[in-house]
Short mmCIF file of C-alpha atoms in Angstrom, two decimals:
data_model
loop_
_atom_site.label_atom_id
_atom_site.label_comp_id
_atom_site.label_asym_id
_atom_site.label_seq_id
_atom_site.Cartn_x
_atom_site.Cartn_y
_atom_site.Cartn_z
CA ALA S 202 -0.02 0.00 -0.03
CA ARG S 203 2.89 2.38 0.69
CA LEU S 204 4.28 1.93 -2.80
CA ARG S 205 0.90 2.65 -4.30
CA ASP S 206 0.33 5.69 -2.12
CA ALA S 207 3.82 7.09 -2.83
CA PHE S 208 3.35 6.55 -6.60
CA GLU S 209 -0.05 8.21 -6.60
CA GLU S 210 1.28 11.19 -4.74
CA GLU S 211 4.37 11.57 -6.93
CA HIS S 212 2.49 11.22 -10.22
CA GLY S 213 -0.90 12.72 -9.44
CA ILE S 214 -2.76 9.50 -10.13
CA ASP S 215 -5.62 7.97 -8.11
CA PHE S 216 -5.94 4.32 -9.19
CA ASP S 217 -9.41 4.12 -7.67
CA ARG S 218 -10.71 7.09 -9.57
CA ASP S 219 -8.58 7.64 -12.68
CA ARG S 220 -8.50 5.56 -15.87
CA VAL S 221 -4.91 4.29 -16.16
CA VAL S 222 -3.35 1.95 -18.74
CA LEU S 223 0.12 0.56 -18.68
CA ASN S 224 2.91 -0.51 -21.03
CA LEU S 225 5.99 -2.03 -19.52
CA GLY S 226 8.95 -3.39 -21.42
CA ARG S 227 11.97 -2.75 -23.58
CA GLN S 228 11.44 0.18 -25.90
CA VAL S 229 12.43 -1.44 -29.19
CA PRO S 230 10.65 -1.03 -32.54
CA ARG S 231 8.79 -4.37 -32.45
CA LYS S 232 7.13 -3.45 -29.13
CA GLY S 233 5.31 -0.75 -31.12
CA VAL S 234 5.12 1.80 -28.31
CA ALA S 235 6.54 4.64 -30.46
CA ALA S 236 4.16 3.82 -33.30
CA PHE S 237 1.25 3.63 -30.81
CA ILE S 238 2.09 7.05 -29.34
CA GLU S 239 2.33 8.50 -32.85
CA GLN S 240 -0.81 6.87 -34.26
CA GLY S 241 -3.00 5.62 -31.40
CA ALA S 242 -2.65 7.65 -28.24
CA ALA S 243 -4.64 10.60 -29.60
CA LEU S 244 -7.52 8.19 -30.32
CA LEU S 245 -7.93 7.37 -26.65
CA GLU S 246 -10.51 9.35 -24.66
CA SER S 247 -8.87 12.42 -23.17
CA ASP S 248 -9.12 11.29 -19.53
CA ILE S 249 -7.17 8.03 -20.07
CA ASN S 250 -3.65 8.17 -18.59
CA VAL S 251 -0.97 6.11 -20.28
CA LEU S 252 1.99 4.97 -18.16
CA ILE S 253 5.06 3.80 -20.08
CA VAL S 254 7.78 1.97 -18.10
CA GLY S 255 11.12 1.01 -19.61
CA THR S 256 13.90 2.25 -21.83
CA GLY S 257 15.63 1.33 -25.03
CA PRO S 258 16.49 2.46 -28.52
CA ASP S 259 12.98 3.86 -29.17
CA ALA S 260 12.88 5.98 -25.99
CA GLN S 261 13.67 9.22 -27.83
CA ARG S 262 11.06 8.54 -30.51
CA ILE S 263 8.47 7.75 -27.85
CA GLU S 264 9.26 10.99 -26.05
CA GLN S 265 9.08 13.04 -29.27
CA GLY S 266 5.74 11.44 -30.16
CA ARG S 267 4.40 12.18 -26.71
CA ASP S 268 5.53 15.81 -26.96
CA ARG S 269 3.53 16.25 -30.19
CA LEU S 270 0.24 15.19 -28.59
CA LYS S 271 -2.38 17.81 -27.71
CA GLN S 272 -2.31 16.51 -24.13
CA PRO S 273 1.26 15.22 -23.63
CA GLU S 274 0.85 15.25 -19.85
CA ARG S 275 -1.49 12.24 -19.96
CA VAL S 276 1.36 10.05 -21.33
CA ARG S 277 3.83 9.58 -18.52
CA LEU S 278 7.25 8.23 -19.43
CA LEU S 279 8.54 6.63 -16.20
CA GLY S 280 11.83 5.10 -17.31
CA VAL S 281 13.09 2.02 -15.49
CA LEU S 282 11.38 1.21 -12.21
CA ASP S 283 12.19 -1.45 -9.65
CA ASP S 284 10.35 -4.76 -9.64
CA ASP S 285 8.11 -3.94 -6.69
CA VAL S 286 6.80 -0.74 -8.32
CA CYS S 287 6.29 -2.63 -11.60
CA SER S 288 4.27 -5.29 -9.80
CA MET S 289 2.20 -2.66 -8.09
CA LEU S 290 1.47 -1.04 -11.48
CA ARG S 291 0.50 -4.36 -13.04
CA ARG S 292 -1.97 -4.89 -10.15
CA HIS S 293 -3.52 -1.40 -10.09
CA CYS S 294 -3.62 -0.19 -13.69
CA ASP S 295 -6.83 -0.95 -15.56
CA LEU S 296 -5.32 -2.45 -18.69
CA PHE S 297 -1.97 -3.56 -20.06
CA LEU S 298 -1.19 -2.43 -23.61
CA MET S 299 0.89 -4.47 -26.10
CA PRO S 300 0.81 -2.52 -29.39
CA ASN S 301 3.49 -4.73 -31.00
CA VAL S 302 4.24 -4.45 -34.69
CA SER S 303 5.45 -7.22 -36.93
CA THR S 304 9.19 -6.78 -37.38
CA PRO S 305 11.03 -9.17 -39.72
CA GLY S 306 13.86 -10.89 -37.87
CA ASP S 307 12.65 -9.69 -34.47
CA VAL S 308 9.58 -11.44 -33.11
CA GLU S 309 7.86 -11.56 -29.75
CA GLY S 310 9.01 -15.03 -28.77
CA TYR S 311 6.68 -15.84 -25.88
CA GLY S 312 4.68 -12.87 -24.63
CA ILE S 313 5.60 -12.99 -20.92
CA ALA S 314 4.77 -9.31 -20.27
CA PRO S 315 1.01 -9.71 -20.87
CA LEU S 316 0.96 -12.89 -18.72
CA GLU S 317 2.61 -11.03 -15.86
CA ALA S 318 -0.17 -8.45 -16.05
CA MET S 319 -2.86 -11.08 -16.36
CA TYR S 320 -1.53 -12.82 -13.25
CA PHE S 321 -2.68 -9.73 -11.33
CA GLY S 322 -6.04 -9.73 -13.10
CA THR S 323 -5.19 -6.90 -15.43
CA PRO S 324 -6.63 -7.54 -18.96
CA VAL S 325 -4.53 -6.94 -22.07
CA VAL S 326 -5.22 -5.10 -25.28
CA ALA S 327 -2.74 -6.32 -27.91
CA PHE S 328 -2.20 -6.37 -31.63
CA ALA S 329 -2.54 -9.96 -32.85
CA VAL S 330 1.11 -10.50 -33.80
CA ASP S 331 3.70 -13.14 -33.00
CA ALA S 332 3.37 -14.97 -29.67
CA LEU S 333 0.74 -12.51 -28.40
CA VAL S 334 -1.88 -14.50 -30.30
CA GLU S 335 -1.03 -17.49 -28.08
CA ALA S 336 -0.62 -15.61 -24.80
CA VAL S 337 -3.83 -13.53 -25.08
CA ARG S 338 -6.25 -16.24 -26.13
CA GLU S 339 -8.35 -15.10 -23.17
CA GLY S 340 -7.84 -12.27 -20.70
CA GLY S 341 -8.10 -9.38 -23.08
CA TRP S 342 -8.59 -8.20 -26.61
CA LEU S 343 -6.58 -9.07 -29.70
CA VAL S 344 -6.79 -6.41 -32.40
CA THR S 345 -5.92 -6.55 -36.10
CA PRO S 346 -2.28 -5.43 -36.39
CA GLY S 347 -1.97 -1.75 -37.26
CA ASP S 348 -5.63 -0.96 -36.58
CA TYR S 349 -5.04 1.85 -34.08
CA GLN S 350 -8.71 2.86 -34.04
CA GLY S 351 -9.65 -0.74 -33.26
CA PHE S 352 -7.01 -0.77 -30.50
CA ALA S 353 -8.50 2.39 -28.95
CA ASP S 354 -12.02 0.94 -29.41
CA ALA S 355 -10.95 -2.16 -27.39
CA VAL S 356 -9.65 0.08 -24.57
CA HIS S 357 -12.90 2.03 -24.61
CA ALA S 358 -14.93 -1.25 -24.68
CA TYR S 359 -13.35 -2.22 -21.33
CA TYR S 360 -14.21 1.15 -19.79
CA ALA S 361 -17.77 0.97 -21.18
CA LEU S 362 -18.41 -2.11 -19.07
CA SER S 363 -20.16 -1.73 -15.75
CA ALA S 364 -17.98 -1.90 -12.61
CA GLU S 365 -19.35 -5.38 -11.96
CA ASP S 366 -18.53 -6.54 -15.51
CA ARG S 367 -14.99 -5.09 -15.31
CA LEU S 368 -14.46 -6.98 -12.08
CA ARG S 369 -15.72 -10.17 -13.74
CA VAL S 370 -13.33 -9.61 -16.70
CA ASN S 371 -10.46 -9.04 -14.28
CA GLU S 372 -11.22 -12.25 -12.38
CA GLN S 373 -11.55 -14.22 -15.64
CA THR S 374 -8.18 -12.79 -16.73
CA ARG S 375 -6.42 -14.01 -13.61
CA ASP S 376 -8.23 -17.38 -13.75
CA TYR S 377 -7.06 -17.86 -17.33
CA CYS S 378 -3.47 -17.05 -16.46
CA LEU S 379 -3.42 -19.45 -13.51
CA ARG S 380 -5.27 -22.19 -15.43
CA GLU S 381 -3.09 -22.06 -18.55
CA TYR S 382 0.29 -20.93 -17.19
CA GLY S 383 0.31 -21.73 -13.46
CA TRP S 384 2.87 -24.03 -11.88
CA ASP S 385 0.47 -26.98 -11.67
CA THR S 386 -0.33 -26.77 -15.38
CA ALA S 387 3.28 -26.23 -16.38
CA SER S 388 4.56 -29.14 -14.32
CA ALA S 389 1.81 -31.46 -15.57
CA ARG S 390 2.66 -30.57 -19.20
CA TYR S 391 6.31 -31.04 -18.57
#
């Protein structure tokens, strides 16, 4: 609770009241974060806060794209954070975003990042590329690659649900992750 409280105070976020989505990972072209900021962030409703955690070769492009938005303050570039803060964000953000783009010679090999979010009951919105098609069979929305309006629509579809339905989706997300990727399942398959 202290981590959450400190984060909320430092960043002016209230996880109980605000609409907050998260991307966490290496900032490389195939993760699609720069392209999402350039083509998709402006399509999100104006009260949705986007938290971006990580660093990498695309960091400058992501920052430049954010700075060109009409409301750049709603996209927060947080850099590298420690594991405890990252876990807290996976638990308390509403959605986890994976706007990956198909990149020849550089594929998403497994899709562990969305599973880490789903473990906490945080649904995923992802483009249907590479291993994300396997990882996000349930527990979120798969969107046609490059369809940024469809991606934003999936985010809005989650927020259009009633509070009870969002809670049900969150519970189903965690159940899926534990059922398909939990230790009991993994050891039985092994």
